[in-house]
Coordinates of C-alpha atoms and ligand atoms in Angstrom, one line a residue:
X1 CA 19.1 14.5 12.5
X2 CA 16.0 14.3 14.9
X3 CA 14.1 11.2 14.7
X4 CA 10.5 11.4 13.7
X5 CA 8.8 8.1 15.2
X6 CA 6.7 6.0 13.0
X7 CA 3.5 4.7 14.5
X8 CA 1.9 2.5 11.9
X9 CA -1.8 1.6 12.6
X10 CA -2.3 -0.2 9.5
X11 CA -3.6 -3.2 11.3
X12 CA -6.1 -1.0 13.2
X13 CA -7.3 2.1 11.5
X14 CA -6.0 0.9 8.0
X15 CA -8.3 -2.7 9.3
X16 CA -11.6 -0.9 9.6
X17 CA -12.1 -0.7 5.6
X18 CA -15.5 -2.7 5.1
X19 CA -14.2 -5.8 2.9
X20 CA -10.3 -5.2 4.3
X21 CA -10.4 -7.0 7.3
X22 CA -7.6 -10.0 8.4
X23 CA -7.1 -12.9 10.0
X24 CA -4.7 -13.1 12.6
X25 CA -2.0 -15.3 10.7
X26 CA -2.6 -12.4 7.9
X27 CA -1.4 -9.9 10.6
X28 CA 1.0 -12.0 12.0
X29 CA 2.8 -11.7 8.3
X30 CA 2.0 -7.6 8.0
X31 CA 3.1 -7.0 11.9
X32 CA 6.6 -8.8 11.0
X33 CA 7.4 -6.9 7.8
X34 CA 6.6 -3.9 10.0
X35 CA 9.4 -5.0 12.5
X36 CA 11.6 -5.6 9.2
X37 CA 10.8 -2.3 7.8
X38 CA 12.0 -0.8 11.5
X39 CA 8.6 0.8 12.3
X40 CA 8.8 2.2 15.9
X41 CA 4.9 1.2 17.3
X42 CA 2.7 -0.6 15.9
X43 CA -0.8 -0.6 16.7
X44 CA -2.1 -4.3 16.6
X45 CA -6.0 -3.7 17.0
X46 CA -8.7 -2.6 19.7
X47 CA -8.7 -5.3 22.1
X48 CA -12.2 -4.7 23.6
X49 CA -13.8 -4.4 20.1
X50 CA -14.2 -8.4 19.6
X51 CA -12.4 -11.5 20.0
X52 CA -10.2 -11.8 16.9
X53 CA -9.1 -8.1 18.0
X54 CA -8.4 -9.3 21.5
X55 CA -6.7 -12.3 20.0
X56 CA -4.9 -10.2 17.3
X57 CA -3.4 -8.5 20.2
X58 CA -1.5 -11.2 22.0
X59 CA -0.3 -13.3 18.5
X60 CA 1.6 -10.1 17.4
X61 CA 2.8 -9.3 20.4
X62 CA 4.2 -13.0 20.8
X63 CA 5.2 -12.3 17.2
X64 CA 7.0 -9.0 17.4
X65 CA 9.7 -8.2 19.8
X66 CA 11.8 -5.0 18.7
X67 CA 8.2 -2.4 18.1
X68 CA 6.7 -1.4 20.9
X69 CA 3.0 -2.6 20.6
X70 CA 0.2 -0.4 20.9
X71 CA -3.4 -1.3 22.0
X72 CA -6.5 0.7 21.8
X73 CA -9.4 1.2 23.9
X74 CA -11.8 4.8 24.9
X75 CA -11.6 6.2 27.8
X76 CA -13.6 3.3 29.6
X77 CA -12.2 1.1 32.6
X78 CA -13.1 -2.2 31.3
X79 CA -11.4 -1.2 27.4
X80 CA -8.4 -0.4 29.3
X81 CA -8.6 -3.8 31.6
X82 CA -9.1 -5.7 28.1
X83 CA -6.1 -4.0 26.4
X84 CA -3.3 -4.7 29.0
X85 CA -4.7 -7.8 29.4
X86 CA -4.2 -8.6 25.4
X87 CA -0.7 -6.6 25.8
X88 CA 0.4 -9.0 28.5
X89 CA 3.0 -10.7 25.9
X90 CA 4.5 -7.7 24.6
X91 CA 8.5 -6.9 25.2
X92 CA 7.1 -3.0 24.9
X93 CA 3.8 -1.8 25.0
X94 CA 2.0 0.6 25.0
X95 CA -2.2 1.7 25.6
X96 CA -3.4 4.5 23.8
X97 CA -6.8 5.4 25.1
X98 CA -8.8 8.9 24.2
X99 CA -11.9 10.4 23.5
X100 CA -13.6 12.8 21.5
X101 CA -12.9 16.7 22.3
X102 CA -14.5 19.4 19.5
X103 CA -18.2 20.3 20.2
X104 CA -19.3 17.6 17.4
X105 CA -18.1 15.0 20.2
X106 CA -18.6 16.6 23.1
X107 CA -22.0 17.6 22.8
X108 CA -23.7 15.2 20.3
X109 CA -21.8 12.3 20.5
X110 CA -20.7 12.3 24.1
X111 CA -23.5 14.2 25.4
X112 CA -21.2 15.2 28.1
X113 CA -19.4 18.8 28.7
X114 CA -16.1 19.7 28.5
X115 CA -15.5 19.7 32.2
X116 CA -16.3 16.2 32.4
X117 CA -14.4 15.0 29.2
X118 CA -11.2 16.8 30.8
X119 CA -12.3 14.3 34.0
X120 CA -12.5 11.2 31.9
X121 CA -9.5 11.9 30.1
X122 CA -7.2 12.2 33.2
X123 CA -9.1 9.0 34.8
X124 CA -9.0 6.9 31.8
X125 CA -4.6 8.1 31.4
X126 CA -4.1 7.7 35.8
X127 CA -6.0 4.1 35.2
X128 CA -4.4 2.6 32.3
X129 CA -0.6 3.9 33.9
X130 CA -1.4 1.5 36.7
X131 CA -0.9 -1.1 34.0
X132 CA 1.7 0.1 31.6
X133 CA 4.4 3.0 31.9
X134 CA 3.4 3.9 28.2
X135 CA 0.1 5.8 27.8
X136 CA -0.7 7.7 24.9
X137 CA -3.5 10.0 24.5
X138 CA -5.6 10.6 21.6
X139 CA -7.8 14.0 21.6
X140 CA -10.3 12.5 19.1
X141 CA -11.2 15.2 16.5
X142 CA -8.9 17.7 17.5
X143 CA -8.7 19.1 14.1
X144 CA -12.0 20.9 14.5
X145 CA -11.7 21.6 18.4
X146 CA -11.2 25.0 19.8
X147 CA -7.3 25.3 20.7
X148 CA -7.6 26.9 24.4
X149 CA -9.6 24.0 25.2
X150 CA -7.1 21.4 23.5
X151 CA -4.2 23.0 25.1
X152 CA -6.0 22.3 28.6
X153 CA -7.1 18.9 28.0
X154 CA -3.5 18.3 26.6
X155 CA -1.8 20.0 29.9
X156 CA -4.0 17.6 32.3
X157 CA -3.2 14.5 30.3
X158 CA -0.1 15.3 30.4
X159 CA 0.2 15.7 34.4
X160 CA -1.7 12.6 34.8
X161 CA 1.3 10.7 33.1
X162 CA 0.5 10.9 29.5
X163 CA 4.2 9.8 27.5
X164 CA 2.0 11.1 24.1
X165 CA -0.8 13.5 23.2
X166 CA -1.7 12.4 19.9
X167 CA -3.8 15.5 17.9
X168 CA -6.1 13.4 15.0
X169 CA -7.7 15.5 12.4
X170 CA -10.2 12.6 12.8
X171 CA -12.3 14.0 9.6
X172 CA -9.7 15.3 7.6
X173 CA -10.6 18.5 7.7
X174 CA -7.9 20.8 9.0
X175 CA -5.2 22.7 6.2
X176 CA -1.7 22.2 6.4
X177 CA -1.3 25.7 7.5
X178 CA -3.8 25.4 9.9
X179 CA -3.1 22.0 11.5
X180 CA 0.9 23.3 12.0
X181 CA -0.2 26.2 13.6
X182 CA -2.2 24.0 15.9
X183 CA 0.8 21.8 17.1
X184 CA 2.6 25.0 17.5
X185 CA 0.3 26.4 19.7
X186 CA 0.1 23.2 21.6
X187 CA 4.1 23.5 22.2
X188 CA 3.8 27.6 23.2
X189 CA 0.6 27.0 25.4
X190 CA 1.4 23.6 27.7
X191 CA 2.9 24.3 30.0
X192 CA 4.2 20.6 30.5
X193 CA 4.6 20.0 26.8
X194 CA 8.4 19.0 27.1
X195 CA 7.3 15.8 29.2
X196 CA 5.4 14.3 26.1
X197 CA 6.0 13.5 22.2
X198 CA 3.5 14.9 20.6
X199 CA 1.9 13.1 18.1
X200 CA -0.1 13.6 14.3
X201 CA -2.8 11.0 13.3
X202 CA -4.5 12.9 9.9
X203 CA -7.0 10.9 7.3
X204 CA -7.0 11.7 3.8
X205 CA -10.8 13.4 3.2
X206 CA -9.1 16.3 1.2
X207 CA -6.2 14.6 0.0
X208 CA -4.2 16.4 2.3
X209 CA -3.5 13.7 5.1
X210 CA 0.6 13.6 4.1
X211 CA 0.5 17.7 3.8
X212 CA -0.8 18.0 7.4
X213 CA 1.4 15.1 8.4
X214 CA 4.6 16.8 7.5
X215 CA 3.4 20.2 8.1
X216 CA 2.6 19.5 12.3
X217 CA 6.2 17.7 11.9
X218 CA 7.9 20.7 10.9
X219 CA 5.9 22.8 14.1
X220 CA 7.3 20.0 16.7
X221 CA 5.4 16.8 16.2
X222 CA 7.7 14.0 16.6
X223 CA 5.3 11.2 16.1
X224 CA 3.5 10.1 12.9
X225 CA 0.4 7.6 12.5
X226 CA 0.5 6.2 9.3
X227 CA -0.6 3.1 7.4
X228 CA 1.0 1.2 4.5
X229 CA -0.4 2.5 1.1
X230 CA -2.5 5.0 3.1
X231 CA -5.1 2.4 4.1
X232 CA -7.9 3.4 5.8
X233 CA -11.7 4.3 6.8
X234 CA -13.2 6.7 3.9
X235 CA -10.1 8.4 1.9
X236 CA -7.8 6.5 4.4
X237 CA -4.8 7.6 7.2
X238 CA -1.2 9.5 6.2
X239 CA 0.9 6.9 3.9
X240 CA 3.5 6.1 5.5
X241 CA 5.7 5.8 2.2
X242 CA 4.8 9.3 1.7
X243 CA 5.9 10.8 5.2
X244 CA 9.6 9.0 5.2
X245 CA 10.3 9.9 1.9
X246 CA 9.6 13.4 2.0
X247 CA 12.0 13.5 5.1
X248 CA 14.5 11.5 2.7
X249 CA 14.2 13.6 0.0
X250 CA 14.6 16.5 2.1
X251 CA 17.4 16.2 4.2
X252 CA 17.8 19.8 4.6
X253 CA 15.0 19.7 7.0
X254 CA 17.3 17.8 9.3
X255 CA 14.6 15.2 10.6
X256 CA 14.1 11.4 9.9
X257 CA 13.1 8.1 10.4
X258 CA 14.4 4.3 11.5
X259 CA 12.7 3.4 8.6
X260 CA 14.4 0.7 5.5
X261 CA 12.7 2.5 2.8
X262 CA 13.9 -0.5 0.6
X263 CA 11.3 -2.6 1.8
X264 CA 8.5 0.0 1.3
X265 CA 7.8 -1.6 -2.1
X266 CA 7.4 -5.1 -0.3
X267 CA 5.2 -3.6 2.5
X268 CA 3.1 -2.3 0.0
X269 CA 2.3 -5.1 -2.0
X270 CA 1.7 -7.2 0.9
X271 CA -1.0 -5.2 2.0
X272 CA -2.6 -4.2 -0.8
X273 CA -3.2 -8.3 -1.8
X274 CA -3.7 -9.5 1.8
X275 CA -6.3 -6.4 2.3
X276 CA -8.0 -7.1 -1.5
X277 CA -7.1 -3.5 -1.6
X278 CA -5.6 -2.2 -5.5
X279 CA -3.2 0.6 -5.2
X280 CA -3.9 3.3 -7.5
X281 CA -1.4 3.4 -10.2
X282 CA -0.8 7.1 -9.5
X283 CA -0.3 6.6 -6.2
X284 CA 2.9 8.7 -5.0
X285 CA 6.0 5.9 -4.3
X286 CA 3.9 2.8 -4.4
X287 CA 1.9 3.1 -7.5
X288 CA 2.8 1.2 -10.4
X289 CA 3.4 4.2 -12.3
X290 CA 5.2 6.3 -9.8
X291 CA 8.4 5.0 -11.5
X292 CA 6.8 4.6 -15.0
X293 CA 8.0 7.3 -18.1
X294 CA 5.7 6.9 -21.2
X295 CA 6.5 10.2 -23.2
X296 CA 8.9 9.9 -25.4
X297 CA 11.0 13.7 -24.0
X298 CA 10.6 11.8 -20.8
X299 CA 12.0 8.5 -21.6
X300 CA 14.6 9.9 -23.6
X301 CA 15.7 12.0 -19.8
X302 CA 15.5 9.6 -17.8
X303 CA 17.7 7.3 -20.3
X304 CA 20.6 10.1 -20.1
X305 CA 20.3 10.9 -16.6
X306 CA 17.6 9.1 -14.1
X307 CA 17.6 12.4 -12.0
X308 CA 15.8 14.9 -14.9
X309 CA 12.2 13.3 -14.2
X310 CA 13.4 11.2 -11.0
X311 CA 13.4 12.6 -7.3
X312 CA 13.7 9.4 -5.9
X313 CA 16.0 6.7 -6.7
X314 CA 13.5 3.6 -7.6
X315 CA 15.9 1.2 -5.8
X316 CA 15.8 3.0 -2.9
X317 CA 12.3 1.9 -2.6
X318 CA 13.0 -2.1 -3.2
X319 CA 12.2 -1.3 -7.2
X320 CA 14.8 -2.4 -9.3
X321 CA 15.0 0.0 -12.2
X322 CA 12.3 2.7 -13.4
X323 CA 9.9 1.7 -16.3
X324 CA 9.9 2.7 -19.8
X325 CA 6.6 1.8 -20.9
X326 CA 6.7 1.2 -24.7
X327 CA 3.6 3.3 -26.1
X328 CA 2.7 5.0 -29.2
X329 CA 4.6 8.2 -27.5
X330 CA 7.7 6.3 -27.1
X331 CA 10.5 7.6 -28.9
X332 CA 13.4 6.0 -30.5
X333 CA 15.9 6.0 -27.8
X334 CA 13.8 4.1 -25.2
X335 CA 13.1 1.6 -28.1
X336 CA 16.7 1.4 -28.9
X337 CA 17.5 1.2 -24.7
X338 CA 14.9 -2.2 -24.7
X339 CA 16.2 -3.6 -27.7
X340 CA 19.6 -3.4 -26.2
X341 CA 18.3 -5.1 -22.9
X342 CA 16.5 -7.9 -25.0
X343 CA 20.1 -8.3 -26.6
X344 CA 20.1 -6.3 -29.9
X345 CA 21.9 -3.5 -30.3
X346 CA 21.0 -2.4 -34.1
X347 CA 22.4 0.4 -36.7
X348 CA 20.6 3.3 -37.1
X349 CA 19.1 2.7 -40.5
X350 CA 17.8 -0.6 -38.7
X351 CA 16.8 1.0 -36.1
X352 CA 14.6 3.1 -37.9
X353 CA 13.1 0.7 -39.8
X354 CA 11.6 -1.1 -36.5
X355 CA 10.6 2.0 -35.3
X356 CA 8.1 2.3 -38.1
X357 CA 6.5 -1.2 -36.8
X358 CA 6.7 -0.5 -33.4
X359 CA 4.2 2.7 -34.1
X360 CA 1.8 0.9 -36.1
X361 CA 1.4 -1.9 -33.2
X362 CA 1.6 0.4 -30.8
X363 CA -1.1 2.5 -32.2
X364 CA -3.0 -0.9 -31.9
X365 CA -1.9 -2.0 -28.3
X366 CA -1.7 0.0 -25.3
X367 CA 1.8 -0.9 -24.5
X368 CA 4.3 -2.8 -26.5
X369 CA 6.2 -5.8 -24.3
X370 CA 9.1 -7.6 -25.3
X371 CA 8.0 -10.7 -26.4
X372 CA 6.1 -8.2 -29.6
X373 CA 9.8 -6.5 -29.6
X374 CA 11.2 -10.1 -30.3
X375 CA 8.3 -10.5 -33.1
X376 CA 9.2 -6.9 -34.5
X377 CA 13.1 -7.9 -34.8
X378 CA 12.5 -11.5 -35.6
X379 CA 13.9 -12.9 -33.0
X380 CA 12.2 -16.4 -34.0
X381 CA 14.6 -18.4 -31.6
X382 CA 14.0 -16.6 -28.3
X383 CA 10.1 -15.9 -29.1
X384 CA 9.0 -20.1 -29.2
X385 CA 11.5 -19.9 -25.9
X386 CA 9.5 -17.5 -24.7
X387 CA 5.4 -17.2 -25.7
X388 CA 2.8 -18.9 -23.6
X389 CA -0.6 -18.9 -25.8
X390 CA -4.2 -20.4 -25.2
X391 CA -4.7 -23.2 -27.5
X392 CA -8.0 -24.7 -25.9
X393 CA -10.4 -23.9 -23.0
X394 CA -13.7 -25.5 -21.8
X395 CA -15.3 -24.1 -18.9
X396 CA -18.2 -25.7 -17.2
X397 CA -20.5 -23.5 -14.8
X398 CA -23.5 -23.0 -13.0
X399 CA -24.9 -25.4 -10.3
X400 CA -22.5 -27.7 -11.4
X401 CA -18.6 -27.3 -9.5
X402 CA -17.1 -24.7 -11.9
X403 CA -14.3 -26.6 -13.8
X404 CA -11.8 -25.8 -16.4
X405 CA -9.5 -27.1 -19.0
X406 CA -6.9 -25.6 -20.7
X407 CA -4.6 -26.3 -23.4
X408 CA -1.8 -23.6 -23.3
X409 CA 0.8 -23.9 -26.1
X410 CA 4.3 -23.0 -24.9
X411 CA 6.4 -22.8 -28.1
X412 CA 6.0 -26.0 -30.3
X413 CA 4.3 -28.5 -27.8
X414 CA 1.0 -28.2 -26.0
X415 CA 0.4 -29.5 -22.1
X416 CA -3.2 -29.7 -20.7
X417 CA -4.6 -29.4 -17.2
X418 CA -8.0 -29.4 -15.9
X419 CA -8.9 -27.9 -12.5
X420 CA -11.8 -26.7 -10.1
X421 CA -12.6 -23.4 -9.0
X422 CA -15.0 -21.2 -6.6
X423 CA -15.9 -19.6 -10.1
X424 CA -14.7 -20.4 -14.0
X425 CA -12.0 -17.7 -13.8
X426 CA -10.6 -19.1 -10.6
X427 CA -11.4 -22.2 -12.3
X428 CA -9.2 -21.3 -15.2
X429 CA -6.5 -19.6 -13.6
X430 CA -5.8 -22.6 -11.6
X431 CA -5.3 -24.9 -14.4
X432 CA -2.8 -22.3 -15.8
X433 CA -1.2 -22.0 -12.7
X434 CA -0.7 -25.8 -12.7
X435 CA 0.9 -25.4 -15.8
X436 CA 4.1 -23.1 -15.2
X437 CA 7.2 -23.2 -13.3
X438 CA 6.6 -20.4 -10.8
X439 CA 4.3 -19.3 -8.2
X440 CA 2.4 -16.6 -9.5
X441 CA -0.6 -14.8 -7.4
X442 CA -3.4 -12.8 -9.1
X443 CA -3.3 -9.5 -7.0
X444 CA -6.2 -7.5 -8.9
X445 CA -8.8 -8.0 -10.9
X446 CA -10.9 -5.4 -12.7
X447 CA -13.3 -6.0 -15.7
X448 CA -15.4 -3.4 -17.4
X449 CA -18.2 -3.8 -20.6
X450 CA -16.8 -1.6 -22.8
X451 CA -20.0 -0.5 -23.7
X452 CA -23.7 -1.0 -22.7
X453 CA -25.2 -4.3 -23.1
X454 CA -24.5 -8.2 -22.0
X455 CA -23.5 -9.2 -25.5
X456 CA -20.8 -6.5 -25.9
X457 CA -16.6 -6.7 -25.5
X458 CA -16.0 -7.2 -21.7
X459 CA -12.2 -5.8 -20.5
X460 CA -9.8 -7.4 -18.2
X461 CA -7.0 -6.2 -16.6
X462 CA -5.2 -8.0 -13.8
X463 CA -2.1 -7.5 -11.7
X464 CA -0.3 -10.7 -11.3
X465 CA 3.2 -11.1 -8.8
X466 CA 5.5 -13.3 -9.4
X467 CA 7.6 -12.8 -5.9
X468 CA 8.1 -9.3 -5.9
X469 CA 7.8 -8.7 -9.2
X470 CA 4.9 -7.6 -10.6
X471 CA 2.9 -7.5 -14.2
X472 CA -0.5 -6.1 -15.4
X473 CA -2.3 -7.9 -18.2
X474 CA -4.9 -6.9 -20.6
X475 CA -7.5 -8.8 -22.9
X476 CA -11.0 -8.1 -23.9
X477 CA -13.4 -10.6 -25.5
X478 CA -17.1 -10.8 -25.8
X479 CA -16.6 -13.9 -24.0
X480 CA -15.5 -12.8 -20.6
X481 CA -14.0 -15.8 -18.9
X482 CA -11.8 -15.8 -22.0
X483 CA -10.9 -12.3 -21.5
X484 CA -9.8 -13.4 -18.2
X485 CA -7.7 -16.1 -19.3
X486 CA -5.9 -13.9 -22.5
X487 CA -5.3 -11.1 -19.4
X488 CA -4.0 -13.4 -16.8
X489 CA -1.7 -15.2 -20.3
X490 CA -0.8 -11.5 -20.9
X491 CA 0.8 -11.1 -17.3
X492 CA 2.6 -14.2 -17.3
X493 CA 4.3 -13.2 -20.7
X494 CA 5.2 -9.9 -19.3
X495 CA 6.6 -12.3 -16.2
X496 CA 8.4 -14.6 -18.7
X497 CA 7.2 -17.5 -16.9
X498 CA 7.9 -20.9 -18.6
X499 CA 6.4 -24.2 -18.2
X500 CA 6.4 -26.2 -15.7
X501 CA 8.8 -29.1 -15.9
X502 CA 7.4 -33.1 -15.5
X503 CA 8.3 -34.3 -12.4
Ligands
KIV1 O1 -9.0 9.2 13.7 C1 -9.0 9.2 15.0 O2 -9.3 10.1 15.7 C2 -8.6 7.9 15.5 C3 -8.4 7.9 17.0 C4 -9.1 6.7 17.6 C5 -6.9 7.9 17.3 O3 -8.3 6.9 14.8
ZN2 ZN1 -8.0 7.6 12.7

């Protein structure tokens, strides 16, 4: 197998979302999960940019040992002075300096000419060498740059020590067809080519980030940028879940990555929480639903054999098993299959019998969960075990500290707890959270007016983890703070999370 290197720049392209940003313990924690996940580079920031960048910088690369770290600057002196200077910790490193090469850049942003960005380039690659053996070079917004030129600014970068020419469809532009042919052209027109890796770095304006990624890969590219959960400015960077497991899922291609796709799952959810940053439930490999079979021909497939609507092993990605989400379009087998889970394995007759129920509340609910399968079989026992409900709540807001107290019911018996909060539903959720045995983290938080008008139905949903498990709930209420709380209950039922025991 060739290796395809992974360059992850989550913590600097994927960073510059507005609202996204970290701190530098948060990075810390993403930078080491990258190391675990075997990334090859990692791009830790752009040192000259400010102080918590600079600083960024040097705590991963104190942090970090087997990545090579990667630092960013333009093709300035004093960027590149900054950058070695942050890099100064690193085991490896690496400075990655560029600047901009179609017209767009050349002319309007640069104001310059493309004699004298060919001159920058080469003084900005000679001077950052003298610090570091490892230069990259980034030909910003080569996607929409006329080849002959790229292919000489590539060839003089190159012979002024470049180790890699990274080609960035900076604006997303480029089709797959057209950005392979690129990288191809690249590798039939410089001369030197053979003395660097050359490298993709596409964003996601068309949707076609991944596409490009893989199709410059299969013209000779041998290094991807990528971010976790394709983070990033506007539509965001190439997902990096995407790019490896393509290559695993088609070996016959005979290239791949260092990567431990089993902790993809982890990486995901890491950065999604720690960046406020949702995954979209359709997401390919990290959404909730990439794994998820609601139709009933589907469920009863995957039930016989995982492969008929599987192409990837779930597990193979750190999820434990693929969903069967009970819906209204569910069919008997995948009821049956949960029942059996849950611990009852029923006759046919009896089967059918629960069926009938199950339609009529799921034609009610959006999905069924086990704790209503337990109601539907009468499963009394295992239920009071089992059910977390709100007996009480008072919430106090406004210029006041916003305070809550909840009663939850947990079975037979009732505990209370009363907590503080930067608003009532953190208010809330804290004195639930007070309440139960595990550590649970609200991860998202969406609510919607159902229709027009403040005394209408507010909805809730929330995603909620519970280590690296994770559960949506759902509530609505024309009281919206209890929405949240019935949403966030919902969750933790899903998460079979028990009370706390009295110390
Ligand atoms: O998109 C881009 O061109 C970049 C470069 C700075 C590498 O992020
Ligand atoms: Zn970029």
């Amino acid at each position: 197998m060739d290796k395809l290197f992974i360059f992850d720049t989550t913590l600097r392209d994927g960073e510059q979302v507005p609202g996204c940003q970290l701190n530098t313990r948060e990075k810390i924690e993403v930078a080491k999960l990258l190391e675990k996940l075997g990334v090859d580079i990692i791009e830790a920031g752009f040192p000259v940019s400010s102080p918590g960048d600079f600083n960024s910088v040097i705590e991963i690369s104190k942090a970090v040992t087997e990545p090579t770290i990667c630092a960013l600057t333009r093709a300035v002196k004093r960027d590149i002075d900054v950058a070695a200077d942050a890099l100064r910790y690193a085991r490896r490193k690496r400075i990655h300096t560029g600047i901009g090469v179609s017209p767009q850049h050349i002319y309007d942003k640069l104001r310059s000419t493309p004699e004298k960005v060919i001159a920058d380039a080469t003084d900005a690659v000679t001077y950052a060498k003298r610090y570091v053996e490892d230069v990259e070079f980034y030909a910003e917004d080569a996607g929409r740059a006329d080849p002959v030129y790229l292919a000489r600014i590539v060839e003089a970068v190159i012979g002024a020590g470049a180790t890699v020419v990274n080609i960035p469809d900076t604006t997303g532009y480029c089709l797959p067809s057209e950005y392979g042919d690129m990288i191809k052209y690249l590798r039939e027109n410089v001369s030197n080519i053979d003395r660097a890796i050359i490298s993709t770095h596409c964003h996601n304006d068309l949707g076609m980030a991944t596409a490009n990624t893989v199709s410059a890969v299969l013209n000779g590219a041998r290094q991807a940028e990528v971010t976790i959960n394709g983070v990033g400015e506007r539509a965001g960077n190439t997902a990096l879940e995407e790019v490896v497991m393509t290559l695993r899922c088609h070996r016959e291609l005979g290239i791949d990555t260092s990567i431990n796709t089993r902790l993809i799952t982890k990486a995901s959810h890491l950065v999604s929480s720690l960046m406020n940053m949702p995954v979209q439930p359709n997401k390919a490999i990290v959404g909730r639903n990439a794994f998820a079979h609601s139709s009933g021909i589907h469920q009863d497939g995957v039930l016989k054999q995982r492969e008929t609507y599987e192409i990837i092993d779930p597990k193979d990605v750190g999820i434990n098993a693929s969903l069967i989400a009970l819906t209204a379009r569910s069919g008997r087998a995948a009821l049956g299959h949960r029942l059996e889970l849950l611990g009852h394995k029923l006759r046919r007759s009896e089967l059918d019998d629960i069926y009938k129920k199950f339609l009529d509340l799921a034609d009610k609910k959006k999905e069924v969960h086990d704790y209503d399968l337990l109601y539907l079989v009468g499963d009394t026992v295992r239920l009071k075990n089992q059910s977390i409900s709100l007996k009480f709540m008072q919430v106090t807001t406004g210029t006041l500290v916003p305070t809550a107290t909840i009663v939850l019911k947990f079975g037979d018996h009732e505990r209370m707890a009363t907590s503080t909060g930067n608003g009532p539903v953190d208010a809330a959720v804290s004195a639930i959270k007070s309440l139960i045995n595990e550590k649970v983290t609200l991860t998202e938080f969406l609510m919607q007016a159902m229709t027009r008008g403040c005394n209408d139905v507010g909805r809730v949903h929330v995603q909620v983890m519970c280590g690296n498990r994770v559960a949506h709930g759902f509530a609505a209420h024309t009281d919206t703070t209890r929405a949240s709380v019935e949403a966030f209950l919902d969750a933790l039922r899903i998460l079979k999370v028990t009370e706390k025991r009295e110390e």
